[in-house]
Each structure stands twice: as structure tokens, then as C-alpha cells.
PDB file of C-alpha atoms and ligand atoms in Angstrom:
ATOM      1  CA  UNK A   1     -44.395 -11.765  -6.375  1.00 37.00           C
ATOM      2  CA  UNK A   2     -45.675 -15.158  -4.543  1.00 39.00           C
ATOM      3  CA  UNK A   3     -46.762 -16.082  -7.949  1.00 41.00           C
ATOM      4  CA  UNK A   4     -43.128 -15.951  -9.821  1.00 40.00           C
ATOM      5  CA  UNK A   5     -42.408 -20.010  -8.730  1.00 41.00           C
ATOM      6  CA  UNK A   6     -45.849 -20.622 -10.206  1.00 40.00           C
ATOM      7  CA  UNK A   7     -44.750 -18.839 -13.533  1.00 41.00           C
ATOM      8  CA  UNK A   8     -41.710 -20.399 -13.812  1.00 41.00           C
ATOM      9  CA  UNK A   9     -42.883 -23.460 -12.913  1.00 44.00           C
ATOM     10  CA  UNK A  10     -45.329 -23.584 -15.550  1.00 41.00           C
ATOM     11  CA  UNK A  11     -42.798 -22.009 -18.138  1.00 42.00           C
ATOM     12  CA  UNK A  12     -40.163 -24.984 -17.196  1.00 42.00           C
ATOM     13  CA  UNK A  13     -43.276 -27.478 -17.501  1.00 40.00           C
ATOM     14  CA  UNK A  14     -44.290 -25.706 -20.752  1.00 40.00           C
ATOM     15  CA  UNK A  15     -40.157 -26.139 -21.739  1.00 44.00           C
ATOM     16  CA  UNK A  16     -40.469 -29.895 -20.757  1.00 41.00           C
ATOM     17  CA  UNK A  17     -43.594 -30.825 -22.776  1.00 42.00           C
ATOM     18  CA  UNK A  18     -41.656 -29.248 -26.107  1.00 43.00           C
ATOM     19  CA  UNK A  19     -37.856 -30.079 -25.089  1.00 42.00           C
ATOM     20  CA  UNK A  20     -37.920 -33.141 -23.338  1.00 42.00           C
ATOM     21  CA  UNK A  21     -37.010 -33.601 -19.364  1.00 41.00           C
ATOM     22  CA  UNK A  22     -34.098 -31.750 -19.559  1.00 42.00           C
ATOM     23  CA  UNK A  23     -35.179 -28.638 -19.978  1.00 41.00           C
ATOM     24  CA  UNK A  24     -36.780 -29.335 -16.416  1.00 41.00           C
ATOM     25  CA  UNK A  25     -33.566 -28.620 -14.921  1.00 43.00           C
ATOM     26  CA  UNK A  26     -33.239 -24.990 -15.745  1.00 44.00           C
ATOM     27  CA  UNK A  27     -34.017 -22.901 -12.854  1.00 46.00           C
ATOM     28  CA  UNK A  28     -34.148 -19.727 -15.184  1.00 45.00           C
ATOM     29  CA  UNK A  29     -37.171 -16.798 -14.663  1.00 49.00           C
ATOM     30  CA  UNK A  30     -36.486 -14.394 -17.905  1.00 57.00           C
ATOM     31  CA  UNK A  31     -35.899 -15.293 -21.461  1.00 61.00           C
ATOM     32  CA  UNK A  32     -31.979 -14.127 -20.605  1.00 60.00           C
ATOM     33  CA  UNK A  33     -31.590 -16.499 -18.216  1.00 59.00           C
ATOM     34  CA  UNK A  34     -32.417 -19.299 -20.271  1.00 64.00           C
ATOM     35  CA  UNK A  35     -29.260 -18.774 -22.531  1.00 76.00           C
ATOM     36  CA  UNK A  36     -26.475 -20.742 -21.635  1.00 80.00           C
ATOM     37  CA  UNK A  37     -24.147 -18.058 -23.218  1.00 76.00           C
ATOM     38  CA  UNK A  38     -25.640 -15.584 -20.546  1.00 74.00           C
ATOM     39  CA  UNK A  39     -25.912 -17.926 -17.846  1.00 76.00           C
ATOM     40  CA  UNK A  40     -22.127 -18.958 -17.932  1.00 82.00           C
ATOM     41  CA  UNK A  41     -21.063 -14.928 -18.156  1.00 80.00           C
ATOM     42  CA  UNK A  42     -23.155 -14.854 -14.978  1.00 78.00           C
ATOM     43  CA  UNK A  43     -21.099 -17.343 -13.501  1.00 82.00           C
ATOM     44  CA  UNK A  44     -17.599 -16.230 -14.917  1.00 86.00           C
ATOM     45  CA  UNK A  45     -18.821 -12.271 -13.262  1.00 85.00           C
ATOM     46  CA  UNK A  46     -19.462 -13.914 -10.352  1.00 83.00           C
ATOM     47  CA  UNK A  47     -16.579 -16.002  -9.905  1.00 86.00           C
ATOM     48  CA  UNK A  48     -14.636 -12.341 -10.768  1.00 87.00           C
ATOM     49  CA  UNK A  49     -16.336 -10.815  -8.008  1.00 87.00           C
ATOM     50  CA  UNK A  50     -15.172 -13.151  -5.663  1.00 87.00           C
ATOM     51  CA  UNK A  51     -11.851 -13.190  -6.779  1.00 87.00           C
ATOM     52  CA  UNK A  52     -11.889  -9.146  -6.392  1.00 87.00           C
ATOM     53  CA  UNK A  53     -13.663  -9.383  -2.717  1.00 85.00           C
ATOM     54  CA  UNK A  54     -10.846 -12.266  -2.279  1.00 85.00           C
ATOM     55  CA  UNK A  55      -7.952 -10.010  -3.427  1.00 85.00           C
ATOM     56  CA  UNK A  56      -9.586  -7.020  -1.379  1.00 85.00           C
ATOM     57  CA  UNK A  57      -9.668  -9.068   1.563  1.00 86.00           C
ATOM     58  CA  UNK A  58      -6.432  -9.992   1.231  1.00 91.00           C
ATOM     59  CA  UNK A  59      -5.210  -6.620   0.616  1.00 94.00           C
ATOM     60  CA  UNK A  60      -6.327  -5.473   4.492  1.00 93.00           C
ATOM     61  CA  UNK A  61      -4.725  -8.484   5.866  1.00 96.00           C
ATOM     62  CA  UNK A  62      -2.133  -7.677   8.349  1.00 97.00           C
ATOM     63  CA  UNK A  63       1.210  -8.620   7.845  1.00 98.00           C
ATOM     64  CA  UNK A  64       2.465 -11.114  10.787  1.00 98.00           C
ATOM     65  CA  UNK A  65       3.967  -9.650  13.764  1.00 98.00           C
ATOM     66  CA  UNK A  66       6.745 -11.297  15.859  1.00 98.00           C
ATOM     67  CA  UNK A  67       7.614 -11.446  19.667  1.00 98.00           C
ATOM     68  CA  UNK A  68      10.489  -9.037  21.056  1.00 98.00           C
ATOM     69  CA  UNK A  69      12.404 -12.425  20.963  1.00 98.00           C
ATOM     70  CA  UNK A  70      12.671 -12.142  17.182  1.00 98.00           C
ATOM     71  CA  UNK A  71      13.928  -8.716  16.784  1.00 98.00           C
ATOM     72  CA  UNK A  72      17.233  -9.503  14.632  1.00 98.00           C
ATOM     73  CA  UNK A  73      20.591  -8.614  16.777  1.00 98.00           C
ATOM     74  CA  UNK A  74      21.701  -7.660  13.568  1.00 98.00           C
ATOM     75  CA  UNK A  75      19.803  -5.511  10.464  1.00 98.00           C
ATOM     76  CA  UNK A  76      21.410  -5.328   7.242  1.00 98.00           C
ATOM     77  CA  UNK A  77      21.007  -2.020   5.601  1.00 98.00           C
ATOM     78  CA  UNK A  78      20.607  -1.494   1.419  1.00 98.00           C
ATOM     79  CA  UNK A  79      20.578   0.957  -1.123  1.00 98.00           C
ATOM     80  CA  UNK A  80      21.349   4.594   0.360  1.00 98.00           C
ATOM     81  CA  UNK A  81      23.396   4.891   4.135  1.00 98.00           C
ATOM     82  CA  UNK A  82      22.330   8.269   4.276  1.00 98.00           C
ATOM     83  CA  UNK A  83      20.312  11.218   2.610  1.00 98.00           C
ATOM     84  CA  UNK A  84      22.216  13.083  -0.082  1.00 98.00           C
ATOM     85  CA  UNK A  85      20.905  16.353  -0.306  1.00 98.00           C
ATOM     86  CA  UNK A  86      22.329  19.215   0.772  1.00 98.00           C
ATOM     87  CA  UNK A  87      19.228  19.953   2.614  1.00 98.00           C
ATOM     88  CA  UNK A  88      19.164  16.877   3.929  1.00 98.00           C
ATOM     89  CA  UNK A  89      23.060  17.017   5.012  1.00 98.00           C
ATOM     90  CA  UNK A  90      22.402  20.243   7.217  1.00 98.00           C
ATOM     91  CA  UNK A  91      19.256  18.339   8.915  1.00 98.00           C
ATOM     92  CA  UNK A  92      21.553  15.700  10.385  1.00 98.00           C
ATOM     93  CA  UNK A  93      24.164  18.966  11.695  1.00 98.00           C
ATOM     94  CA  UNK A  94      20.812  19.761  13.589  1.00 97.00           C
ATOM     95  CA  UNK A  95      19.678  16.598  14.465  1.00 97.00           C
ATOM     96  CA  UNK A  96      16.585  17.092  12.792  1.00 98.00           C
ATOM     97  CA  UNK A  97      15.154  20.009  14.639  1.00 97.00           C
ATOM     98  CA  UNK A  98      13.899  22.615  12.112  1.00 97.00           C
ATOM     99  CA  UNK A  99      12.824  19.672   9.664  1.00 98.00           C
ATOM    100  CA  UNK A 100       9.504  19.102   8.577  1.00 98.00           C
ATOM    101  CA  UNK A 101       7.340  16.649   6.592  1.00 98.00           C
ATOM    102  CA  UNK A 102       5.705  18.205   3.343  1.00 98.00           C
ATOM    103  CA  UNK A 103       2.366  16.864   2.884  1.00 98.00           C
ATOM    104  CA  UNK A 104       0.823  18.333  -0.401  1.00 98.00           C
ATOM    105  CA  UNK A 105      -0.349  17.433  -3.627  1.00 98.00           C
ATOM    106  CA  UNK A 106      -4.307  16.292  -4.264  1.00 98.00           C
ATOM    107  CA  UNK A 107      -5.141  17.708  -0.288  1.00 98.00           C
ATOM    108  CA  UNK A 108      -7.316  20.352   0.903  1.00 98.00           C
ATOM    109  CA  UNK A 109      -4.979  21.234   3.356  1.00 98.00           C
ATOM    110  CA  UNK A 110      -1.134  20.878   2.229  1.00 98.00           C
ATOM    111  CA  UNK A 111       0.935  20.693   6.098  1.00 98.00           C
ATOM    112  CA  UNK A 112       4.393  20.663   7.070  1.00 98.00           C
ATOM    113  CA  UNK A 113       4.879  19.002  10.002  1.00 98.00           C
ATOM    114  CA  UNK A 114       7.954  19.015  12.294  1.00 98.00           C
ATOM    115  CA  UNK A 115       9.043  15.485  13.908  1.00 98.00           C
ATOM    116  CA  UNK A 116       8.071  17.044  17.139  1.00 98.00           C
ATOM    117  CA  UNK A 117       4.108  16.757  16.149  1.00 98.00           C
ATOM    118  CA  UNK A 118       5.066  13.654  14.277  1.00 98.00           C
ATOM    119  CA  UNK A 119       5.995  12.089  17.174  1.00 98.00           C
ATOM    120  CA  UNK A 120       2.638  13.578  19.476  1.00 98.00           C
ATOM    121  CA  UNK A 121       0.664  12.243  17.240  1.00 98.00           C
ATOM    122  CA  UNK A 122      -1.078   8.682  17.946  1.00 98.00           C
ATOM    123  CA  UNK A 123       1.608   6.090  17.048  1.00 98.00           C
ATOM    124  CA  UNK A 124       1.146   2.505  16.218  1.00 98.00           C
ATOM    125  CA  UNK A 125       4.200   0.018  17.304  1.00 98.00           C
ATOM    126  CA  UNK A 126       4.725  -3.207  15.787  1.00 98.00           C
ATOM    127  CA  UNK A 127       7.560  -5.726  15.015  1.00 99.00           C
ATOM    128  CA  UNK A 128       7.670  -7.065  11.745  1.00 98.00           C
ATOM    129  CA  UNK A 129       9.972  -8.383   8.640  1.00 98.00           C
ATOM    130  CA  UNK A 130      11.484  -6.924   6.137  1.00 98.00           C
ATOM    131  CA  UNK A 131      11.992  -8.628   3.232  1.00 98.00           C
ATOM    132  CA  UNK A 132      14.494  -7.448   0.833  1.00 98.00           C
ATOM    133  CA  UNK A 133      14.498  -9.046  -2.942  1.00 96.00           C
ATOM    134  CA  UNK A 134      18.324  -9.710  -2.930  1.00 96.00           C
ATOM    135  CA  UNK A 135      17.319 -12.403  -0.322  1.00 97.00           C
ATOM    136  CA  UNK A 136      17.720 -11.226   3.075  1.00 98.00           C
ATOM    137  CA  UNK A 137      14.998 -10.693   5.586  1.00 98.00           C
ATOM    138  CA  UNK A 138      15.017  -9.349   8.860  1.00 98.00           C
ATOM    139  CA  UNK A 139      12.694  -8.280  11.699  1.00 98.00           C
ATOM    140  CA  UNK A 140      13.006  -5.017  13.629  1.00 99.00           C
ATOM    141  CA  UNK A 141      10.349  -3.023  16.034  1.00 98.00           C
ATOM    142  CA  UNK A 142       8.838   0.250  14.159  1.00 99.00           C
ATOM    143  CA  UNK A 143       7.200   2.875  15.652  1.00 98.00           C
ATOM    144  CA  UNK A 144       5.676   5.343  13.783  1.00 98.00           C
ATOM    145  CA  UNK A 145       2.534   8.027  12.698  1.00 98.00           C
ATOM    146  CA  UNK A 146      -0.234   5.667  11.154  1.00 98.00           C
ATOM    147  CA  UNK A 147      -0.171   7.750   7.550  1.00 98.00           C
ATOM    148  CA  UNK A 148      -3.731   7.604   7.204  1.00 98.00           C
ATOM    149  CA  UNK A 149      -4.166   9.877  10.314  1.00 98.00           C
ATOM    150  CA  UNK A 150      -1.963  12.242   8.492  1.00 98.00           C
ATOM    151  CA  UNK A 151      -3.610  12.084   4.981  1.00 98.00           C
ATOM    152  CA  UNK A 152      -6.795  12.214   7.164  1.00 98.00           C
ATOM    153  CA  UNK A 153      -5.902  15.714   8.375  1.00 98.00           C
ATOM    154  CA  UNK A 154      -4.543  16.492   5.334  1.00 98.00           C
ATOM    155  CA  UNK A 155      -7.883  16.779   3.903  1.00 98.00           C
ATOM    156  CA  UNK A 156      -6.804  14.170   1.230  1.00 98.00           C
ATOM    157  CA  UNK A 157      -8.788  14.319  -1.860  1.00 98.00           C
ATOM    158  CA  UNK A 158     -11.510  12.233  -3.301  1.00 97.00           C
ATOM    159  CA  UNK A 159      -9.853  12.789  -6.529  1.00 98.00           C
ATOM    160  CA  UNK A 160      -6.531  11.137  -5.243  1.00 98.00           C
ATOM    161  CA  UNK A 161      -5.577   7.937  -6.087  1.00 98.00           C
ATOM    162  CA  UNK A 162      -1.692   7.536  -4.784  1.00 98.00           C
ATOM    163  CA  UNK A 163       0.206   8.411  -2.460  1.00 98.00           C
ATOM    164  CA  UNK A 164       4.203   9.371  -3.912  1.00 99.00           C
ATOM    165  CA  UNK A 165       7.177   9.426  -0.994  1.00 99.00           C
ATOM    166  CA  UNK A 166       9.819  11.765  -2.171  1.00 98.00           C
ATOM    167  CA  UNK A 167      12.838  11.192  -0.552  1.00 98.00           C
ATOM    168  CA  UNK A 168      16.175  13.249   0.385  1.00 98.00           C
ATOM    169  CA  UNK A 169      18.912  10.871  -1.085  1.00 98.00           C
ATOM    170  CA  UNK A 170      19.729   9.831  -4.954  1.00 97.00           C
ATOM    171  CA  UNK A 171      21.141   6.643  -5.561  1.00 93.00           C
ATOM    172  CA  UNK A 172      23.460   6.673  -8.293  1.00 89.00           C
ATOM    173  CA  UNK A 173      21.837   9.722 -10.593  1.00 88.00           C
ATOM    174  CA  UNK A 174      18.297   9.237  -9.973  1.00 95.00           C
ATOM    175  CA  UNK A 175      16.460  10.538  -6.929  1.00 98.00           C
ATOM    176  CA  UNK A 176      15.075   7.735  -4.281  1.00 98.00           C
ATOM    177  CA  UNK A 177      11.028   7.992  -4.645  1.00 98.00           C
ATOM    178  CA  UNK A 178       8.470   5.200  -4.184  1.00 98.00           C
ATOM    179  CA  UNK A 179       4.489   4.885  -3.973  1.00 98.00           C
ATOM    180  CA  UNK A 180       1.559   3.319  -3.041  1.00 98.00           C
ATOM    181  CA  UNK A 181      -2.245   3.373  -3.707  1.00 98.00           C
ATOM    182  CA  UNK A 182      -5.031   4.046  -0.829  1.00 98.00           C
ATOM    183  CA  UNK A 183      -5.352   0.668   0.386  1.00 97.00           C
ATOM    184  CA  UNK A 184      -1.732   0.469   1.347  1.00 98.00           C
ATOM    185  CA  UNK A 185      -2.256   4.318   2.553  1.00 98.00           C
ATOM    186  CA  UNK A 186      -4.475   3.481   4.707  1.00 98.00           C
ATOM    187  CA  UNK A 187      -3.746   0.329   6.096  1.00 98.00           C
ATOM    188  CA  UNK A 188      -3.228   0.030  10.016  1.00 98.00           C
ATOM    189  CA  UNK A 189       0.002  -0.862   9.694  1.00 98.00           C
ATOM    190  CA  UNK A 190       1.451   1.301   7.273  1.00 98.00           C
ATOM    191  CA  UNK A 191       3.053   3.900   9.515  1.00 98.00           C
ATOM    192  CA  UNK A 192       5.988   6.429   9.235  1.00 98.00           C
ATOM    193  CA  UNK A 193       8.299   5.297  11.434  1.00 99.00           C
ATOM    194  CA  UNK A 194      10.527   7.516  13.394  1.00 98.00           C
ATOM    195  CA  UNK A 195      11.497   4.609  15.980  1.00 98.00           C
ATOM    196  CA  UNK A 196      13.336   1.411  15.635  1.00 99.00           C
ATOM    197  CA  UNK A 197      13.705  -0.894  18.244  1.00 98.00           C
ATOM    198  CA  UNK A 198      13.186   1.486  21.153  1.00 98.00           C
ATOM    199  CA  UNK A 199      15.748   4.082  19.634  1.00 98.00           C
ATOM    200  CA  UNK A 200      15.133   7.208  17.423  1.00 98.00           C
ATOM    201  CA  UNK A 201      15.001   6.292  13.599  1.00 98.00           C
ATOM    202  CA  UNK A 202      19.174   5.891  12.619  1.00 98.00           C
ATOM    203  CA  UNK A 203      20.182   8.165  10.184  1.00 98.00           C
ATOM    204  CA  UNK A 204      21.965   4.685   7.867  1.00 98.00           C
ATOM    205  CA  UNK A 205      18.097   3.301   8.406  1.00 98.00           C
ATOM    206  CA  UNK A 206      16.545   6.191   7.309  1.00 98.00           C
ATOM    207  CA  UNK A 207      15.776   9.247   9.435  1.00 98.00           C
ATOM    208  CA  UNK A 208      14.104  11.532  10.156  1.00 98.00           C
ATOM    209  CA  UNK A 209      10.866   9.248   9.379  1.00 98.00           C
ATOM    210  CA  UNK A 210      10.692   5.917   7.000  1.00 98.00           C
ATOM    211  CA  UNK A 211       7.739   4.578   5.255  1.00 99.00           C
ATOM    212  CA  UNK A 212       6.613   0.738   6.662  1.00 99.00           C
ATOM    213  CA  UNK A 213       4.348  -0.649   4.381  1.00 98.00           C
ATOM    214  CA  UNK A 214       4.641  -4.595   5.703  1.00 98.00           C
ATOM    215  CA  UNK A 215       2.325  -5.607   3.050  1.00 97.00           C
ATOM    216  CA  UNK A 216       5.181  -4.937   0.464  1.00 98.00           C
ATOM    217  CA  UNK A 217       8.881  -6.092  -0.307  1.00 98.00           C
ATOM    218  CA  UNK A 218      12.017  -4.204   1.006  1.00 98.00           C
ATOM    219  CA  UNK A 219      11.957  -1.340  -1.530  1.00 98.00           C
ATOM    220  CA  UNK A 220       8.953  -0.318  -1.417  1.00 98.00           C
ATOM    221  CA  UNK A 221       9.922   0.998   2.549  1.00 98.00           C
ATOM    222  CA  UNK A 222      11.336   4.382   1.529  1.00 99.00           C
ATOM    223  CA  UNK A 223      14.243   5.595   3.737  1.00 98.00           C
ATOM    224  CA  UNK A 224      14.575   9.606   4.021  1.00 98.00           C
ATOM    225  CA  UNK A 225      11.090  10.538   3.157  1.00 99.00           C
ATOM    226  CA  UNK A 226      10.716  14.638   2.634  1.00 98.00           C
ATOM    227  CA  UNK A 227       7.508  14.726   1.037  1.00 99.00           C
ATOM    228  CA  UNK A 228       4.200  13.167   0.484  1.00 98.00           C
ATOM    229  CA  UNK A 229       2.441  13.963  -2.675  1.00 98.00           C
ATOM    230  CA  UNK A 230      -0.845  12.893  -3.089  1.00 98.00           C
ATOM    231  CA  UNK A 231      -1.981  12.147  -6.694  1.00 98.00           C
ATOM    232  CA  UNK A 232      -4.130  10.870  -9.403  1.00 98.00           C
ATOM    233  CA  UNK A 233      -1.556  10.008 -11.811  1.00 98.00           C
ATOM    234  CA  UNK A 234       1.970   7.816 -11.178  1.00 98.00           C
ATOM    235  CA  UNK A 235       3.280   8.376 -14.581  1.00 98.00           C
ATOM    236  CA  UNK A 236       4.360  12.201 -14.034  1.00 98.00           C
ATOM    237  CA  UNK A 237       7.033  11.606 -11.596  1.00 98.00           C
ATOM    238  CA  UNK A 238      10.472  10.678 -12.723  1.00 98.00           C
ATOM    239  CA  UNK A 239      10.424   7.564 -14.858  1.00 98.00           C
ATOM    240  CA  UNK A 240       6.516   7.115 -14.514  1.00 98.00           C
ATOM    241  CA  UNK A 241       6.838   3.899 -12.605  1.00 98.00           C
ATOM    242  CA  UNK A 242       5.610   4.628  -9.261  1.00 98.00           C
ATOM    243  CA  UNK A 243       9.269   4.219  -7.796  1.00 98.00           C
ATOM    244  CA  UNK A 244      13.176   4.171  -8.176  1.00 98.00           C
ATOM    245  CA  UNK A 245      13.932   0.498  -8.827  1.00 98.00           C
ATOM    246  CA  UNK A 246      10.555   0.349 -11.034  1.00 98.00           C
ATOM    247  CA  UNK A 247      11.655   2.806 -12.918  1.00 98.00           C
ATOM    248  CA  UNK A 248      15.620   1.613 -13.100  1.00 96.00           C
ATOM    249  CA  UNK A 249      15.469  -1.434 -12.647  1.00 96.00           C
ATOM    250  CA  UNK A 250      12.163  -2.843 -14.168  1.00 95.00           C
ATOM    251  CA  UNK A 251      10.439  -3.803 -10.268  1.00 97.00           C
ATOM    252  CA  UNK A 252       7.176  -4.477 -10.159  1.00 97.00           C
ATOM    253  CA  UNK A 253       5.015  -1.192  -8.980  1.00 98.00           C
ATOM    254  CA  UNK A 254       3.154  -3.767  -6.523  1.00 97.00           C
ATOM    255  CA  UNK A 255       5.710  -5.598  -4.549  1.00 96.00           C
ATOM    256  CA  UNK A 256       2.925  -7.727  -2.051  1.00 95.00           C
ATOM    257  CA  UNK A 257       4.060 -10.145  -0.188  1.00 93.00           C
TER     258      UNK A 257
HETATM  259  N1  MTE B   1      15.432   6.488   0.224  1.00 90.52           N
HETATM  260  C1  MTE B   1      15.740   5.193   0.063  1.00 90.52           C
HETATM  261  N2  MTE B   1      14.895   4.266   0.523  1.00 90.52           N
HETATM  262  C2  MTE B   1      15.165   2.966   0.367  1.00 90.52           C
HETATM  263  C3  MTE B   1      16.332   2.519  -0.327  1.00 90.52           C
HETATM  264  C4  MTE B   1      17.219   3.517  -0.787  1.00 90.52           C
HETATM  265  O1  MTE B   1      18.271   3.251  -1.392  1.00 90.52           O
HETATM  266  N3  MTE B   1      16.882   4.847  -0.589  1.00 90.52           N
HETATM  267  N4  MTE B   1      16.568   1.171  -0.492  1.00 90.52           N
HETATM  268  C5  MTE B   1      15.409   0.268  -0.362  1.00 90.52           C
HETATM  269  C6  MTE B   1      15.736  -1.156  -0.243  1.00 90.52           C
HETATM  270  S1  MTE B   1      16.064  -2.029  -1.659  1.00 90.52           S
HETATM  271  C7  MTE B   1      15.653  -1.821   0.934  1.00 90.52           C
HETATM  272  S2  MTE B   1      15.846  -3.494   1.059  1.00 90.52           S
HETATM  273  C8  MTE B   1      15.428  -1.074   2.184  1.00 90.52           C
HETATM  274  C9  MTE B   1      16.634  -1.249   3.075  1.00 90.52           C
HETATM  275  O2  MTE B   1      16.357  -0.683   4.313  1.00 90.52           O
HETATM  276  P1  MTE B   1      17.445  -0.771   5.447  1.00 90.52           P
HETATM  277  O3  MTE B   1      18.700  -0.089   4.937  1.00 90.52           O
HETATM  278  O4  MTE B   1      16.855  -0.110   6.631  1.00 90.52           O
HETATM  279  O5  MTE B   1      17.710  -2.230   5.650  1.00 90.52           O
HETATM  280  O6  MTE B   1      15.203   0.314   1.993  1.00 90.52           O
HETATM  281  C10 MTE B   1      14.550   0.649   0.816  1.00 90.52           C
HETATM  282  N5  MTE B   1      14.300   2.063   0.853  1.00 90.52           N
HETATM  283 MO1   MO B   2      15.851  -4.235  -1.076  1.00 90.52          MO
END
């Protein structure tokens, strides 16, 4: 191939004798390449790719983390104080001891999984902010199952493209339910907490376990979570939003922040 610069060279020389000095500049090797129309959808695929390796990037960012220092002496809570289900109801009467997790869906392996093993499990710990879109924020210490670790053992399928949180309270008539794709699912800090600044999960915050996904506004971080579905398409659950407040209340599905 030591002879391409030769070729070209010769072809741009053999372009300058016939086009004038211009034509010099071109630093094309194939007939292709020598249209401009070609050469500027090279440049507009390339600039694409960057922006997707940009947005990708950005995607497995971490969200910031604070000090103990910034914890908030105060939280604010939102939407649902408590599960509403009846199953839910006799959980609390037993302080959670016969519940368990559903994991199911697009998995080799569907699990249920008690907050005893939850809590076994490798946990990740990490104080961060919650933003809420009515305007409050606030920053509390989560502890929690990374979900990945679960979808992991799950046997979660290559088929799969979301993961759905079904959870145990409705809010006004519709069921509470929210989702996320596999790059949230699988980010390091996207955990299911069962521990909030040192304590077990509060029941007005969301126990037994809460989804963090710090990447992602306030209602995205679904209180009361029953059961993980894993699936390949959004638009079959409920209002076929990917979540309550997409669904009633027109949300975007991806709430980054
Ligand atoms: N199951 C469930 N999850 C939920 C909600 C809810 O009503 N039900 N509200 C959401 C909203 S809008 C916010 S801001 C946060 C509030 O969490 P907090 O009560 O712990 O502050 O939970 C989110 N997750
Ligand atoms: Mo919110």
C-alpha cells in the first residue's frame, strides 16, 4: 500500500493540470471521496458519532456526591406517604418480614428475593440529591443493592431493553410504576435502597426498598417497588409511557439531569 500517496498524488496532480490549483487541496483517494456531497455526509456522520460517544459518555457519568455535612436535617416527601395495597398494608403489620422482591420478565431466572438477602448482598452507599420538578431538592445518604448485581443474577436477557419498577401504592386511580433503560440499569449508582441516612428505608420514604437512579429527576426514584419486570417494549404497561407522571401527566420518559 506504500504506493497509495504516490497514486493520489499523481491523481491530485493530474486534477491540478485540468482544474486549476485548487483541486490540489483535496486530500481524497477514491472517486467518492472527491464529491463534496459525500465528503460533507462524512463529516456530518462523524460529527454524529461524536455527539453519540459524547451523550454515552455522559450517560455513565456519576452524579455528584456530597459530604455527611450536607445531608438535609430535613427531607420533604411527595406523591404517595405510604403503599396502598392491601398486600402492601399487611407488609408494614410485619415489618416487612415475609416480603420479597419479584424479579421477572425478559430473565432466565425470574427470583424473589426477601430484604434479608437484599440486604447480604454487596451494597453501594452514597449521598446524593434529589431533585424534585416542583422545585425542591434535597440530599440524603442511600444505601442500597447495586440493581445490576441483581439483573446480573437474574440472568437478564439479551433481548431486554428496560427495566419497569412496579410499585405497591396508586396515586389517585392509577398505579405508581416507573422505568428505565440498561444504561441507567446498570449504572454504579443506581441502587435499591433499603437505607437512608443510617436508618432502615421509612415506610413515608418508601420501604421496603426504593429505586435511586441519581442520573434522573425526583420521579423517576420509585418509592414501594414490588416488582422488576424486565422488557423489550414500554408501551404495554399502563399508559405506555414508561411511568406514572409520563403517562398522567405528560413527563418526559428521560428525566436526566
Ligand atoms: N411509588 C411512588 N414513588 C414515587 C412517588 C409516588 O408518589 N409513588 N413520587 C415521586 C416523586 S414526584 C418524588 S419527588 C419522589 C419523592 O420522594 P420522597 O417522598 O422520598 O421525597 O418520589 C417519587 N417516587
Ligand atoms: Mo417529584
Amino acid at each position: 500500500m506504500k504506493n497509495d500517496r504516490d497514486i493520489i498524488g499523481r491523481r491530485a496532480l493530474l486534477r491540478g493540470a485540468t482544474l486549476g490549483g485548487s483541486a490540489l487541496i483535496l486530500s481524497g483517494c477514491d472517486a467518492l471521496n472527491e464529491s463534496d456531497m459525500f465528503r460533507s455526509a462524512l463529516r456530518t456522520a462523524e460529527t454524529l458519532n461524536q455527539v453519540a460517544h459524547r451523550s454515552l459518555m455522559d450517560r455513565a457519568a456519576l452524579a455528584p456526591e456530597f459530604p455527611a455535612s450536607d445531608i438535609s436535617p430535613v427531607f420533604k416527601t411527595n406523591g404517595s406517604l405510604t403503599g396502598t395495597s392491601a398486600e402492601y398494608l399487611a407488609h408494614v403489620g410485619n415489618k416487612f418480614a415475609d416480603w420479597t422482591l419479584r424479579i421477572d420478565g425478559m430473565v432466565a431466572n425470574p427470583m424473589d428475593v426477601s430484604l434479608e438477602t437484599l440486604r447480604a448482598m454487596p451494597s453501594r452507599t452514597q449521598i446524593t440529591r434529589h431533585d424534585c420538578v416542583e422545585g425542591w431538592s434535597a440530599i440524603a445518604k442511600w444505601q442500597g443493592t447495586p440493581l445490576r448485581l441483581l439483573l446480573q443474577q437474574a440472568g437478564l436477557s439479551a433481548r431486554a431493553k428496560y427495566i419497569v419498577f412496579h410499585c405497591a401504592d396508586s396515586y389517585g386511580a392509577q398505579p405508581y410504576y416507573e422505568s428505565i433503560d440498561l444504561i441507567d440499569a446498570f449504572h454504579p449508582q443506581t441502587i435499591l435502597a433499603w437505607g437512608m441516612n443510617g436508618d432502615m428505608l421509612p415506610v413515608k420514604y418508601g420501604a421496603p426498598v426504593r429505586l435511586r437512579v441519581e442520573r434522573q429527576l425526583g420521579y423517576k426514584q420509585a418509592k414501594y417497588v414490588m416488582r422488576i419486570e424486565a422488557t423489550d417494549d414500554l408501551t404495554k404497561f399502563h399508559g405506555g409511557k414508561g411511568g406514572y407522571w409520563e403517562d398522567v401527566g405528560d413527563y418526559e420518559w428521560y428525566a436526566g439531569i
